[in-house]
XYZ file of C-alpha atoms in Angstrom:
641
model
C -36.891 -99.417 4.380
C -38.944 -100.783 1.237
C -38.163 -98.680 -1.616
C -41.741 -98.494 -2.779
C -42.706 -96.167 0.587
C -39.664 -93.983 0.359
C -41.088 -92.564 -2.043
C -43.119 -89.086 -1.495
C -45.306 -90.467 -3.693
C -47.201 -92.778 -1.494
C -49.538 -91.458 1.063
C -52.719 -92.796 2.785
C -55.934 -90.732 2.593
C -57.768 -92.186 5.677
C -60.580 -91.632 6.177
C -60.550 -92.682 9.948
C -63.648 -93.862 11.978
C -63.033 -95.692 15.147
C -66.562 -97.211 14.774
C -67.698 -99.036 18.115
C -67.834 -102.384 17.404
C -70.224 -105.704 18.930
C -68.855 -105.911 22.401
C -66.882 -103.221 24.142
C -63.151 -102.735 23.575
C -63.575 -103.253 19.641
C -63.217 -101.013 16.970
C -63.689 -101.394 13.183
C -60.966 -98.733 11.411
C -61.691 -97.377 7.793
C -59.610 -95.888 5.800
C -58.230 -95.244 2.341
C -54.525 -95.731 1.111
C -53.316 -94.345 -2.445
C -50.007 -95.237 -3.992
C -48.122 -92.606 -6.253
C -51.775 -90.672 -6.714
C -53.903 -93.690 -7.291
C -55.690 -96.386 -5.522
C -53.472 -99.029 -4.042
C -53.983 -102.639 -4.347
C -52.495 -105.359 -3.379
C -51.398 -106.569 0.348
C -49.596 -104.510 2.975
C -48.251 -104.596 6.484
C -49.959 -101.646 8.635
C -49.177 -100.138 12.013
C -51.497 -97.871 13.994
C -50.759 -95.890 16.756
C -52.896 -93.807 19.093
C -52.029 -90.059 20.644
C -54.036 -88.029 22.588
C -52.946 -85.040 19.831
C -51.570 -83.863 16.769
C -48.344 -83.648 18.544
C -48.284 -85.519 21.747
C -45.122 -87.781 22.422
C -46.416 -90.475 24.575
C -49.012 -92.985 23.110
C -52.620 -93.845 24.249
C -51.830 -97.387 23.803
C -48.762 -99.560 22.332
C -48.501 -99.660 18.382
C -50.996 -102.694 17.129
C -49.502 -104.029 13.883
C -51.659 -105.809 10.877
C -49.654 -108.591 8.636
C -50.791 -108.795 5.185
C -53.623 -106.202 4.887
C -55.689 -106.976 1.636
C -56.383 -103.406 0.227
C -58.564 -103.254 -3.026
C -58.949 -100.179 -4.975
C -57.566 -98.109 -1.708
C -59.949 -99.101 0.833
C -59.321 -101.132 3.650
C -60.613 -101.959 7.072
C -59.024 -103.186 10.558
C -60.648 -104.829 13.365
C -58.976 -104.635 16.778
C -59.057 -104.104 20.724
C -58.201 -101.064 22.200
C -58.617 -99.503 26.142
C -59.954 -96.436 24.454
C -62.937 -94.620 25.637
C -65.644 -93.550 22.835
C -66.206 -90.553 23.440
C -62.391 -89.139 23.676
C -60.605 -87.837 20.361
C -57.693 -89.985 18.943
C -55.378 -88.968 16.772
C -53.578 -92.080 14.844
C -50.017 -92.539 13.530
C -50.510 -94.912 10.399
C -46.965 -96.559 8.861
C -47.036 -98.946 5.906
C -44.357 -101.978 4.454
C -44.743 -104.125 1.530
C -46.004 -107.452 3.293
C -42.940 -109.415 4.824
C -40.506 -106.473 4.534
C -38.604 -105.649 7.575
C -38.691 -101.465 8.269
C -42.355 -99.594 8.323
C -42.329 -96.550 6.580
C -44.637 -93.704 8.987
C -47.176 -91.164 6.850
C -46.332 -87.884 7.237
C -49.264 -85.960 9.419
C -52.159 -87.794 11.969
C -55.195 -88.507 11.779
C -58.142 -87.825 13.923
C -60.468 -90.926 14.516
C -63.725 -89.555 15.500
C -66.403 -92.148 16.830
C -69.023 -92.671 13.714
C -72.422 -91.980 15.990
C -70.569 -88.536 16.105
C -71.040 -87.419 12.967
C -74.541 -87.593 12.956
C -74.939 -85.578 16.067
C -73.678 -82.519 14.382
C -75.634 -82.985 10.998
C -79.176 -84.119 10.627
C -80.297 -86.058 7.460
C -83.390 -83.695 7.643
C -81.715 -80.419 7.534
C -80.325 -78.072 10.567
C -81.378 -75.073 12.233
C -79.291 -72.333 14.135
C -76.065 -73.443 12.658
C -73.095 -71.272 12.769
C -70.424 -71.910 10.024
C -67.708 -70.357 12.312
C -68.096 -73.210 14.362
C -70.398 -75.507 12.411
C -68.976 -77.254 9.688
C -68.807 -80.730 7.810
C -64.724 -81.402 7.448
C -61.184 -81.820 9.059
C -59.418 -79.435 11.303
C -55.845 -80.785 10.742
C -53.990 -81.249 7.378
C -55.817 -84.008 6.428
C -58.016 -84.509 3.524
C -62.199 -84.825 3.000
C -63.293 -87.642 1.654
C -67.116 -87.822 0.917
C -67.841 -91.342 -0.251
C -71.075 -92.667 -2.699
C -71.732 -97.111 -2.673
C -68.559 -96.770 -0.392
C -66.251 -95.644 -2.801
C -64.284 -92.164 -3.059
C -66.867 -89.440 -5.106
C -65.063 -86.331 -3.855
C -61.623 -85.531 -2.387
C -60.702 -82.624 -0.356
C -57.259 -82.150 -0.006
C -55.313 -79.133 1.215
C -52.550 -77.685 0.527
C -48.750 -77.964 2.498
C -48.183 -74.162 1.523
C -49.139 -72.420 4.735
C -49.940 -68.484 4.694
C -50.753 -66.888 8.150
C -50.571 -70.315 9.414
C -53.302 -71.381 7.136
C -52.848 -73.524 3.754
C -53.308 -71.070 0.975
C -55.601 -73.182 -1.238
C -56.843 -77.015 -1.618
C -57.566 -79.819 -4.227
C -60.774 -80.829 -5.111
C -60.899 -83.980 -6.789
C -64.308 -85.016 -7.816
C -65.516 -87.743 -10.193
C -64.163 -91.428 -10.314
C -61.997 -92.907 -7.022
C -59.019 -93.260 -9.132
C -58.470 -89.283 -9.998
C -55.436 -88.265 -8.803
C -53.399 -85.088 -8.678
C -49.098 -85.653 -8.852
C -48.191 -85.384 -4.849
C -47.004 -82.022 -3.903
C -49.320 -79.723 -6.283
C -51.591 -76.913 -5.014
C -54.473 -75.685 -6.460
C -55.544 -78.919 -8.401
C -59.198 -78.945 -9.506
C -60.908 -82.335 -11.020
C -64.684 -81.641 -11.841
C -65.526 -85.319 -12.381
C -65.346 -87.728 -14.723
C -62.406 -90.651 -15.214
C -62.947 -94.079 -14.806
C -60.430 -97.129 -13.842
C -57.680 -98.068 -16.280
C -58.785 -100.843 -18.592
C -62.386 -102.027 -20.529
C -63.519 -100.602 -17.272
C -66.483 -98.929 -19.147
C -69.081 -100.778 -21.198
C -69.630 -98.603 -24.130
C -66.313 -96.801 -24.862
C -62.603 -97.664 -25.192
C -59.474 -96.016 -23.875
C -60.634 -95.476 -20.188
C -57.966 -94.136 -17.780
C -58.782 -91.980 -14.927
C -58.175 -87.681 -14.926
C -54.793 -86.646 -13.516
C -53.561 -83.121 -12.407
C -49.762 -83.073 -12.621
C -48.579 -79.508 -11.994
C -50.159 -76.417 -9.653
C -53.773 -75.340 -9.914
C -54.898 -77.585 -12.953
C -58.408 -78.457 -13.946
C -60.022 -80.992 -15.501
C -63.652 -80.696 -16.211
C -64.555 -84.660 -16.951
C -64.405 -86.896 -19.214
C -61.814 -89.724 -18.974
C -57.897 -90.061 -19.545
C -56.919 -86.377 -19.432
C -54.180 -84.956 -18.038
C -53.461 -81.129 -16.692
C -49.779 -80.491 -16.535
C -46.604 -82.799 -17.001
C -45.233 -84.775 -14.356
C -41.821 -83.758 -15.039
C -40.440 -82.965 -11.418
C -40.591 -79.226 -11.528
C -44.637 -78.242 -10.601
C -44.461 -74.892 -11.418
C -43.321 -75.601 -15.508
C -46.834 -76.373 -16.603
C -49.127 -75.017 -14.312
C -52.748 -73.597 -14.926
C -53.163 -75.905 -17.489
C -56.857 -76.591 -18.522
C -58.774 -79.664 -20.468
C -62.580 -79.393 -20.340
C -63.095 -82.492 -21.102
C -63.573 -85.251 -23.736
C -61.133 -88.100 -23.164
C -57.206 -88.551 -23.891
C -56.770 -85.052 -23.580
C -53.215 -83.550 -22.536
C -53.062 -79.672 -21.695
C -48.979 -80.212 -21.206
C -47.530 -76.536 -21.339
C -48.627 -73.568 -18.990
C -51.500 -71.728 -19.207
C -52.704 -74.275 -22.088
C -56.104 -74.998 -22.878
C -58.480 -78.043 -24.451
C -61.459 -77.189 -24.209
C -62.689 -81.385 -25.567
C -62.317 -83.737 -28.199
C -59.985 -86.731 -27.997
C -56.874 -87.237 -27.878
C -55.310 -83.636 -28.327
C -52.050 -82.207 -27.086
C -51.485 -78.365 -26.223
C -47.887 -78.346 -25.402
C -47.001 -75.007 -26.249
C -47.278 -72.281 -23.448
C -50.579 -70.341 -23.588
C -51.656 -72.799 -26.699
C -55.328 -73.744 -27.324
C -57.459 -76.574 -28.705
C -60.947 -75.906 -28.972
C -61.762 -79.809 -29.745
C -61.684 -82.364 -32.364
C -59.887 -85.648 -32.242
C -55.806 -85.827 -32.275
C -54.591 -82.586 -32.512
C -51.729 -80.961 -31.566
C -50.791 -77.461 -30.660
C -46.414 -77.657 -29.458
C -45.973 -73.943 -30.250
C -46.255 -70.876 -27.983
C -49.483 -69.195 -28.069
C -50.557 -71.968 -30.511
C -53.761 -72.702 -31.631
C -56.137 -75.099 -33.045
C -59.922 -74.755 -33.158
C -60.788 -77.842 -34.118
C -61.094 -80.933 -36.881
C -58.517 -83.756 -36.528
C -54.880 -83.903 -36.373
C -53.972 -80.455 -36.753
C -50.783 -79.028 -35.590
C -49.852 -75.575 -34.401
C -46.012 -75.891 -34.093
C -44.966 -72.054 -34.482
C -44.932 -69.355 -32.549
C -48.675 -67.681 -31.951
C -49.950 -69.996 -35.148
C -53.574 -70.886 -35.825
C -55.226 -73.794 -37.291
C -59.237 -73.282 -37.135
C -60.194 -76.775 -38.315
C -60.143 -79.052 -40.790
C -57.832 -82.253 -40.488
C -54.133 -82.948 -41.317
C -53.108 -79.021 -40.872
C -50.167 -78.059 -39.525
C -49.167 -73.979 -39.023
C -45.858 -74.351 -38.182
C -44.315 -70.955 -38.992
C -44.354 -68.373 -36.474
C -47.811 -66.450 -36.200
C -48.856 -68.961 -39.198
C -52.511 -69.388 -39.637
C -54.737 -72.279 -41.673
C -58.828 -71.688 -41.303
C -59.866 -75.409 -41.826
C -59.832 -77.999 -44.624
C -56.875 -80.827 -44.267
C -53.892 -81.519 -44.893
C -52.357 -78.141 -45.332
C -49.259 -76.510 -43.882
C -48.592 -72.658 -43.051
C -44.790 -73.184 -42.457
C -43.635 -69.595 -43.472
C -43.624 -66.575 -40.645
C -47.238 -65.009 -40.622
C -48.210 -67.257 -43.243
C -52.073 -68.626 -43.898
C -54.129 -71.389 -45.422
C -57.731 -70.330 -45.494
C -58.856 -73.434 -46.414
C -58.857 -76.692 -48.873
C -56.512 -79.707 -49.101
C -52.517 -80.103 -49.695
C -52.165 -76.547 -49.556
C -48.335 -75.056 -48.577
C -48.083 -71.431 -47.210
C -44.375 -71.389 -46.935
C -42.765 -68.157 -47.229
C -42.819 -65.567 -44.843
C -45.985 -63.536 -45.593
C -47.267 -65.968 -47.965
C -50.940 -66.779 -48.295
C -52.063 -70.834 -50.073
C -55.776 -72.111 -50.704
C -57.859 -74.697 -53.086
C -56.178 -77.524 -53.917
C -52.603 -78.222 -53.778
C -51.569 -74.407 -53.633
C -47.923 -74.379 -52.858
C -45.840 -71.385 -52.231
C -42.262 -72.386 -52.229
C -40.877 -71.961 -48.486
C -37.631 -71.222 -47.634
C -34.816 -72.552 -45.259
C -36.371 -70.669 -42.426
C -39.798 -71.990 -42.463
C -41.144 -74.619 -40.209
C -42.053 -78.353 -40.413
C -43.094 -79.214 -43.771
C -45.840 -81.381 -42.736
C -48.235 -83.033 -45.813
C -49.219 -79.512 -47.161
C -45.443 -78.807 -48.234
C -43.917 -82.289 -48.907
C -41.740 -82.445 -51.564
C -41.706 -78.553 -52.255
C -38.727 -77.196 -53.052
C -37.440 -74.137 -50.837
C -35.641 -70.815 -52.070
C -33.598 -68.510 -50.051
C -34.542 -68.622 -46.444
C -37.859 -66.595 -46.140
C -39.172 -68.718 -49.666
C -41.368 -66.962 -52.529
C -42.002 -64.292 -49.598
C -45.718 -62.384 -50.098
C -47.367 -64.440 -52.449
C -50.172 -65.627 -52.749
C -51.703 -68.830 -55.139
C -55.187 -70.175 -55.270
C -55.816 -73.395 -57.287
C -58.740 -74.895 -58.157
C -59.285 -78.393 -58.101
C -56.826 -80.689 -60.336
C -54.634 -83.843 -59.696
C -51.450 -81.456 -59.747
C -49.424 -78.882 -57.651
C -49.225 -75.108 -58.728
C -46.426 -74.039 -57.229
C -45.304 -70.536 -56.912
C -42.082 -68.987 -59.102
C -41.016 -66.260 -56.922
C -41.595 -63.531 -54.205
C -44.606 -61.401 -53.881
C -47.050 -63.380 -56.899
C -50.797 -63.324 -56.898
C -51.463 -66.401 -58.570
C -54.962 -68.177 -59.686
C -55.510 -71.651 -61.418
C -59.067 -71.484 -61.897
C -60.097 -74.171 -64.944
C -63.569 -73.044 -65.244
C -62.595 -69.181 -65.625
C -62.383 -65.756 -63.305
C -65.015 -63.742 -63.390
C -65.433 -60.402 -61.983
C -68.981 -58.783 -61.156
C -70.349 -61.474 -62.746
C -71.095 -65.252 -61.932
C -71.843 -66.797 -65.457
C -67.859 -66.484 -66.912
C -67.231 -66.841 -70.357
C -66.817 -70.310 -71.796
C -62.692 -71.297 -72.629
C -62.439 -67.495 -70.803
C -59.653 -67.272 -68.536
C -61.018 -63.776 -67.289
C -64.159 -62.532 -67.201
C -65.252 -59.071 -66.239
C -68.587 -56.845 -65.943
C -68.069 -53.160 -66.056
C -65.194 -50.993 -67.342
C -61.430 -52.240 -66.999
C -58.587 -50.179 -66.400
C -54.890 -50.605 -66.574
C -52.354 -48.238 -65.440
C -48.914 -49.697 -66.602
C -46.419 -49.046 -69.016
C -46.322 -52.881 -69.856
C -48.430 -54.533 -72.560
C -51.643 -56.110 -72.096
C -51.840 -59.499 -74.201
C -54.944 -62.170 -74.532
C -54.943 -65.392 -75.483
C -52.078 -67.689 -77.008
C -48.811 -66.790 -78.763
C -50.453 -66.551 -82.344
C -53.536 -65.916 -81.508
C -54.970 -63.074 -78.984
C -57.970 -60.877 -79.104
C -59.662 -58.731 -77.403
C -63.345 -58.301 -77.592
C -64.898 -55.151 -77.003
C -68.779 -55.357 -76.351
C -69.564 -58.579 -77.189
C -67.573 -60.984 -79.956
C -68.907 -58.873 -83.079
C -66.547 -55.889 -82.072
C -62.979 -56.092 -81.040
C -59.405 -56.200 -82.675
C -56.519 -59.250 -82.425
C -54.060 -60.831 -83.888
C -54.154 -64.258 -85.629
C -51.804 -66.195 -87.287
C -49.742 -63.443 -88.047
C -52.457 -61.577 -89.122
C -54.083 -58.133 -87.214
C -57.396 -57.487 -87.474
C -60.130 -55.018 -86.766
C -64.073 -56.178 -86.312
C -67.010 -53.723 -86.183
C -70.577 -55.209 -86.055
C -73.545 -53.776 -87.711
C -73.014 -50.450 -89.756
C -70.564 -49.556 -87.616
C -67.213 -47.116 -88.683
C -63.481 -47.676 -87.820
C -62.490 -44.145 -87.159
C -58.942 -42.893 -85.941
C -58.422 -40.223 -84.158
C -55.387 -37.874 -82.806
C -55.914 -35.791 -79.571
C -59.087 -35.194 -77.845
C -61.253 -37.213 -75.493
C -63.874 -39.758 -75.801
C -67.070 -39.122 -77.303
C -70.571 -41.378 -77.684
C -71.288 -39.697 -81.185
C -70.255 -41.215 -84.294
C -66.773 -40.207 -85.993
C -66.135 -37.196 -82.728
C -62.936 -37.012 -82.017
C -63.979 -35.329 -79.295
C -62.824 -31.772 -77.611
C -59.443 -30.776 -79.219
C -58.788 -33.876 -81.515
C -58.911 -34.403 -85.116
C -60.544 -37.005 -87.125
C -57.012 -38.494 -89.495
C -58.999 -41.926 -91.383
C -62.509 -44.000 -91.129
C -63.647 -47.147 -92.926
C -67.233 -47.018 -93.602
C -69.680 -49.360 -92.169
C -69.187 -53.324 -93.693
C -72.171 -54.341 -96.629
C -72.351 -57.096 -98.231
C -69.157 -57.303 -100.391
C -65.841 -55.235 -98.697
C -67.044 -51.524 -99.028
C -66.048 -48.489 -97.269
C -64.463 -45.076 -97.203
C -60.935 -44.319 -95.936
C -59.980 -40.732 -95.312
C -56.306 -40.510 -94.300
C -53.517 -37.714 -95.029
C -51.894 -40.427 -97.104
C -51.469 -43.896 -97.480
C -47.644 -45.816 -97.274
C -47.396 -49.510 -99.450
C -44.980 -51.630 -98.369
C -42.976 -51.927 -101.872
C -39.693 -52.907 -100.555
C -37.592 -55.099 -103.150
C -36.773 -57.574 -100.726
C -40.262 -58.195 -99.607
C -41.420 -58.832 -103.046
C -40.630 -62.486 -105.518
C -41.852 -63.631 -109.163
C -40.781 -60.683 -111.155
C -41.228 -60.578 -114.715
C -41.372 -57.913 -117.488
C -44.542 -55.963 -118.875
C -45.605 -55.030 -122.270
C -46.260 -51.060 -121.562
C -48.036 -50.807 -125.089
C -50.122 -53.673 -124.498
C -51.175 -52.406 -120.885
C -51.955 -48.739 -122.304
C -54.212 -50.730 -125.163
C -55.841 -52.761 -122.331
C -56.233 -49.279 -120.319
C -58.031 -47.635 -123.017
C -60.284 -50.702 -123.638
C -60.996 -50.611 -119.835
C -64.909 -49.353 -119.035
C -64.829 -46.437 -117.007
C -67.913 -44.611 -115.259
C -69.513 -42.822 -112.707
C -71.015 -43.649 -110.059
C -72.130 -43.706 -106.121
C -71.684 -46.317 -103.402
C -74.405 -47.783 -102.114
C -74.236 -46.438 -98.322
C -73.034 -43.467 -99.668
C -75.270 -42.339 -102.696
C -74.659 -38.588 -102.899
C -70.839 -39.131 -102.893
C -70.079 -39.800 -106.744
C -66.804 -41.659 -107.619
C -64.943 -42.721 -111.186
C -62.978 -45.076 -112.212
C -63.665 -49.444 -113.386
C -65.305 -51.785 -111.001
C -63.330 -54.661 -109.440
C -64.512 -57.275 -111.770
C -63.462 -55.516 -115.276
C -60.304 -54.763 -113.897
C -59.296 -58.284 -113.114
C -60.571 -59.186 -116.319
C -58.643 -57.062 -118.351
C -55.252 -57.578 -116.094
C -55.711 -60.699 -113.613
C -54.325 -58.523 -110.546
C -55.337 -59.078 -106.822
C -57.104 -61.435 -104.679
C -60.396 -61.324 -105.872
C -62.876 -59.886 -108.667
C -64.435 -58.081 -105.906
C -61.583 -55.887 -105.046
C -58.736 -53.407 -106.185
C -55.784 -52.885 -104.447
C -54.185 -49.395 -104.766
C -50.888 -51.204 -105.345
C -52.253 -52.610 -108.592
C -54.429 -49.543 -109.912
C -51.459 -47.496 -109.444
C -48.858 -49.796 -111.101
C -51.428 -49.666 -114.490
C -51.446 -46.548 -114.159
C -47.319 -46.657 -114.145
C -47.222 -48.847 -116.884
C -49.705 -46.895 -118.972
C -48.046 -43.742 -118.754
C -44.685 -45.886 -120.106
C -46.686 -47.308 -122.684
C -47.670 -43.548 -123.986
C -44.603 -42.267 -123.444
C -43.663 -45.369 -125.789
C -46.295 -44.346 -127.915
C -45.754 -41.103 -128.271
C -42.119 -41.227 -128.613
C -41.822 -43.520 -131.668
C -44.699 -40.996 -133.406
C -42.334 -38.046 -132.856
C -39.207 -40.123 -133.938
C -41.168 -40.639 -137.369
C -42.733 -37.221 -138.072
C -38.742 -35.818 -136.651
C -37.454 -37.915 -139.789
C -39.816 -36.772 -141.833
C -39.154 -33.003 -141.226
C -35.469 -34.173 -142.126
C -36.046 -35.036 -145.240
C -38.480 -32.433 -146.099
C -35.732 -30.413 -144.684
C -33.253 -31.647 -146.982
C -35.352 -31.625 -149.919
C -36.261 -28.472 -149.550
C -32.246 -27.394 -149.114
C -31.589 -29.035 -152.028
C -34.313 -27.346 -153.853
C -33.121 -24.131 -153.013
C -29.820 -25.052 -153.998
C -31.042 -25.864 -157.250
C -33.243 -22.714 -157.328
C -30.097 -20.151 -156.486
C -28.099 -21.976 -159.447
C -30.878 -21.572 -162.343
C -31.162 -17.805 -160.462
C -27.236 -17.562 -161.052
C -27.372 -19.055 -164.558
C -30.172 -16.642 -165.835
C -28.401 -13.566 -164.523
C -25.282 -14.702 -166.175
C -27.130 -14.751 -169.507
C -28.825 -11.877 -168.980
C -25.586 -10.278 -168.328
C -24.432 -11.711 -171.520
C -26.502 -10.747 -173.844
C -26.457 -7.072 -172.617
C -23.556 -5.875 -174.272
C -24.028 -7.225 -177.507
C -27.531 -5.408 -177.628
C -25.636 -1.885 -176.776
């Protein structure tokens, strides 16, 4: 037996007319044959035999056999002699070789030749009347199939199915559209709308024509050309109710999968979806992809809405649209944008080249998360990095991140950021954290506080304070905040302000005291002071009274900047004193008094000595003349007695 009809594969769909021919005794036999699901052509050896029924033993006449058959695109047609009556039923036993071979292989099933003047005695071209459908009816009442033919060629196949219930066959395949549809032998349930057209430049104005095929149990194919419903892999239950709407080179491969168009798209994962576009793929379970071209949905229950290139290959991954991205970490998403990586579980990419490091878990890398290095086996798990558009990857550092490259600034409640800005923000900010809050670069950050003429920051080293207009700097300890000048507000205290700014470096400090830095080791250049000479420049210095400008009831004493750097050269400018200085004068006057004062009582001390001394001595001499008078006195008394 030829190998070619051994095959349950081949079967002939005949549609079988015993069609009276010119004289009496010949007939003219139509009837279709397919090979493996599609047309046959070619030439074949046929044998027809006639029964008075479906099952009757004994023949109505001897087999007739037909050499070399020429059978184009399925059809074929046999002329021969036969003592049977027209108006009897036949039912005819077809079996088929390759031409020459030696052993007919017999179809499975007969079919019943009905004489063609028949058929229009039960239907009228102009309609019927009275007609019951119990009885009534336009089709076949074995297991054959329907064919209804347009310019003599197969427009509609009826075929039902070999799974009986009751008795009956439980459902049939309709097979619409081009004569070269097919559905795989063996499946039930099969449903071709239309569409599909013959294999080759069969089609003047589009490429890549191949007819529809059905491969496993109740597929459907709404039209278009070259799409396949199932997988012809043996097994017809695997990939059953698959579904392509349409478009062309479609392939709804796993079960319950679903293109709804486009070109060229594969849903091979159970229950996956395509919605359309052009060469997408959706191999993971519950998979799907909305749209664009060349997508892939590879994990479990992932999502890729559009775009092109995008592949969500982690389990539940999800990418919205733009191209080239890759959700390869478990419940990971790309909203949008270009070379984008989502790879840690969790994880959340979008711009331009947003890459969050997956891990050794994640799914295919695709062109979104090329060349990224993974971490751990979950990757930089929760993050999330948006990246604006620049020629180079921002990559993630570790788990749970919110990361933004934004070149042109963030703003928040606001649209216009700030120029060189990395954050902008309209309305109040507030931070709850232990942690420090730092702006701008390692030597210098500031912070501006409504607008740039207010604020405080560091630069090079330096700390600074800014106040625009007459405005104060106050501190305060305690209380709350207040919109009134120098408050402290309920239950604080007011401990130093500097007075509004004039033209030159003016102000008033109040403060419980003030602490110089006068550290030996912070200071250099030391050299010795004439204490005299200060104390004479001191008591040259002008002194006055007198009121600051912004503060003209509030009178002060003491020099003004520029006679005091005259008369000792101290500070940074003529236009200042620093307390440092005035109080170091001050120091070195007092030493120059003391000085002063000492050497004076060193000379009058000396000169109370010697007055001291003289005056000693001229008591001495006093007591002696006293001594020497007495004596004579004492003398002379006697000699007077």
């Amino acid at each position: 037996m030829s190998r070619r009809f051994a095959s349950s594969l081949l079967h002939a769909a005949l549609l079988a007319a015993l069609i009276p021919a010119a004289h009496a005794g010949e007939f003219v036999y139509q009837g279709q044959l397919d090979d493996r699901g599609q047309p046959a052509n070619g030439r074949y050896d046929l044998r027809i035999a006639a029964y008075t029924d479906e099952k009757a033993a004994s023949g109505l006449m001897a087999p007739i056999e037909f050499p070399s058959v020429e059978v184009k695109d399925g059809r074929f047609e046999l002329r021969f002699d036969a003592p049977l009556a027209k108006d009897r039923e036949a039912w005819l036993e077809v079996a088929v070789r390759d031409a020459g071979s030696v052993a007919y292989a017999s179809l499975p099933g007969r079919s019943k030749a009905i004489s063609a003047p028949l058929i229009g005695a039960c239907w009228s071209a102009t309609g019927d009347a009275g007609s019951n459908p119990a009885t009534h009816f336009l089709g076949t009442t074995d297991a054959q199939p329907l064919v209804l033919r347009t310019a003599n060629v197969q427009s509609l196949r009826i075929e039902p199915s070999s799974t009986l219930f009751g008795g009956l066959p439980i459902t049939a395949n309709a097979i619409a559209g081009s004569r070269v549809n097919g559905v795989t032998a063996g499946v039930r349930g099969a449903t071709i709308s239309g569409g599909g057209v013959p294999s080759g430049d069969s089609d003047p104005d589009f490429s890549g024509e191949s007819p529809n095929q059905i491969a496993d149990h109740y597929g459907t194919i709404g039209g278009g050309y070259g799409n396949v419903a199932g997988m012809d892999e043996g097994d017809l239950d695997l990939q059953s109710f698959a579904v392509v709407g349409g478009g062309k080179g479609n392939l709804a491969m796993g079960s319950l999968s679903t293109i709804s168009g486009g070109a060229d798209n594969i849903a091979a994962g159970e229950n996956s979806f395509i919605g359309g576009g052009d060469s997408n793929s959706a191999p993971g379970g519950g998979g799907t992809v909305g749209g664009g071209g060349s997508n892939t949905a590879s994990g479990s229950a992932s999502t890729v809405a559009g775009g092109g290139a995008n592949m969500a290959s982690g389990s539940l991954g999800s990418i919205s649209g733009g191209g080239f991205n890759t959700a390869s970490g478990g419940y990971s998403s790309v909203s949008g944008g270009a070379y984008n990586c989502a790879g840690g579980v969790l994880s959340s990419a979008n711009g331009s080249r947003a890459k969050v490091r997956p891990g050794s878990g994640s799914g295919s890398a695709g062109q979104g998360c090329n060349g990224v290095a993974t971490v751990g086996t979950v990757g930089d798990r929760g993050t999330f990095v948006w990246a604006d558009y620049q020629d180079a990857d921002f990559v993630s550092s570790g788990p749970n991140q919110f990361l933004i490259r934004a070149q042109g600034g963030v703003a928040i409640n606001t649209n216009t950021p700030e120029e060189t800005a990395a954050l902008t923000v309209a309305g109040n900010v507030v931070v709850q954290s232990p942690n420090s809050l730092s702006f701008g670069s390692s030597t210098r950050q500031m912070l501006n506080l409504w607008g740039n003429t207010y604020g405080i920051g560091v630069q090079s080293d330096t700390q600074y304070f800014r106040s625009g207009g007459n405005g104060y700097f106050a501190w305060f300890r305690g209380g709350v905040h207040s919109n009134t000048g120098l408050d402290p507000g309920a239950g604080g205290s007011l401990l130093m302000t500097l007075g509004p700014a004039a033209s030159t470096p003016t102000g008033t400090a109040r403060a419980q005291s003030f602490t110089n830095v006068s550290d030996r080791a912070s200071k250099t250049g030391f050299e010795p002071i004439d204490a005299s000479d200060v104390l004479t420049r001191v008591t040259q210095l002008p002194l006055s009274q007198w009121s600051y400008r912004n503060e003209p009831s509030v009178r002060h004493l003491g020099p003004v900047a520029q006679d005091f750097r005259a008369a000792f050269g101290l500070g940074e400018d003529e236009r200042t004193i620093s307390t440092v200085d005035s109080a170091g004068v001050a120091l070195a006057a007092i030493q120059g008094l003391n000085a002063k004062l000492e050497a004076e009582n060193a000379a009058k001390d000396n000169e109370i000595a010697v007055l001291r001394h003289d005056l000693a001595a001229l008591r001495d001499r006093q007591s002696a003349e006293v001594a020497a008078l007495r004596a004579l006195i004492e003398s002379r008394l006697p000699a007077e007695r």
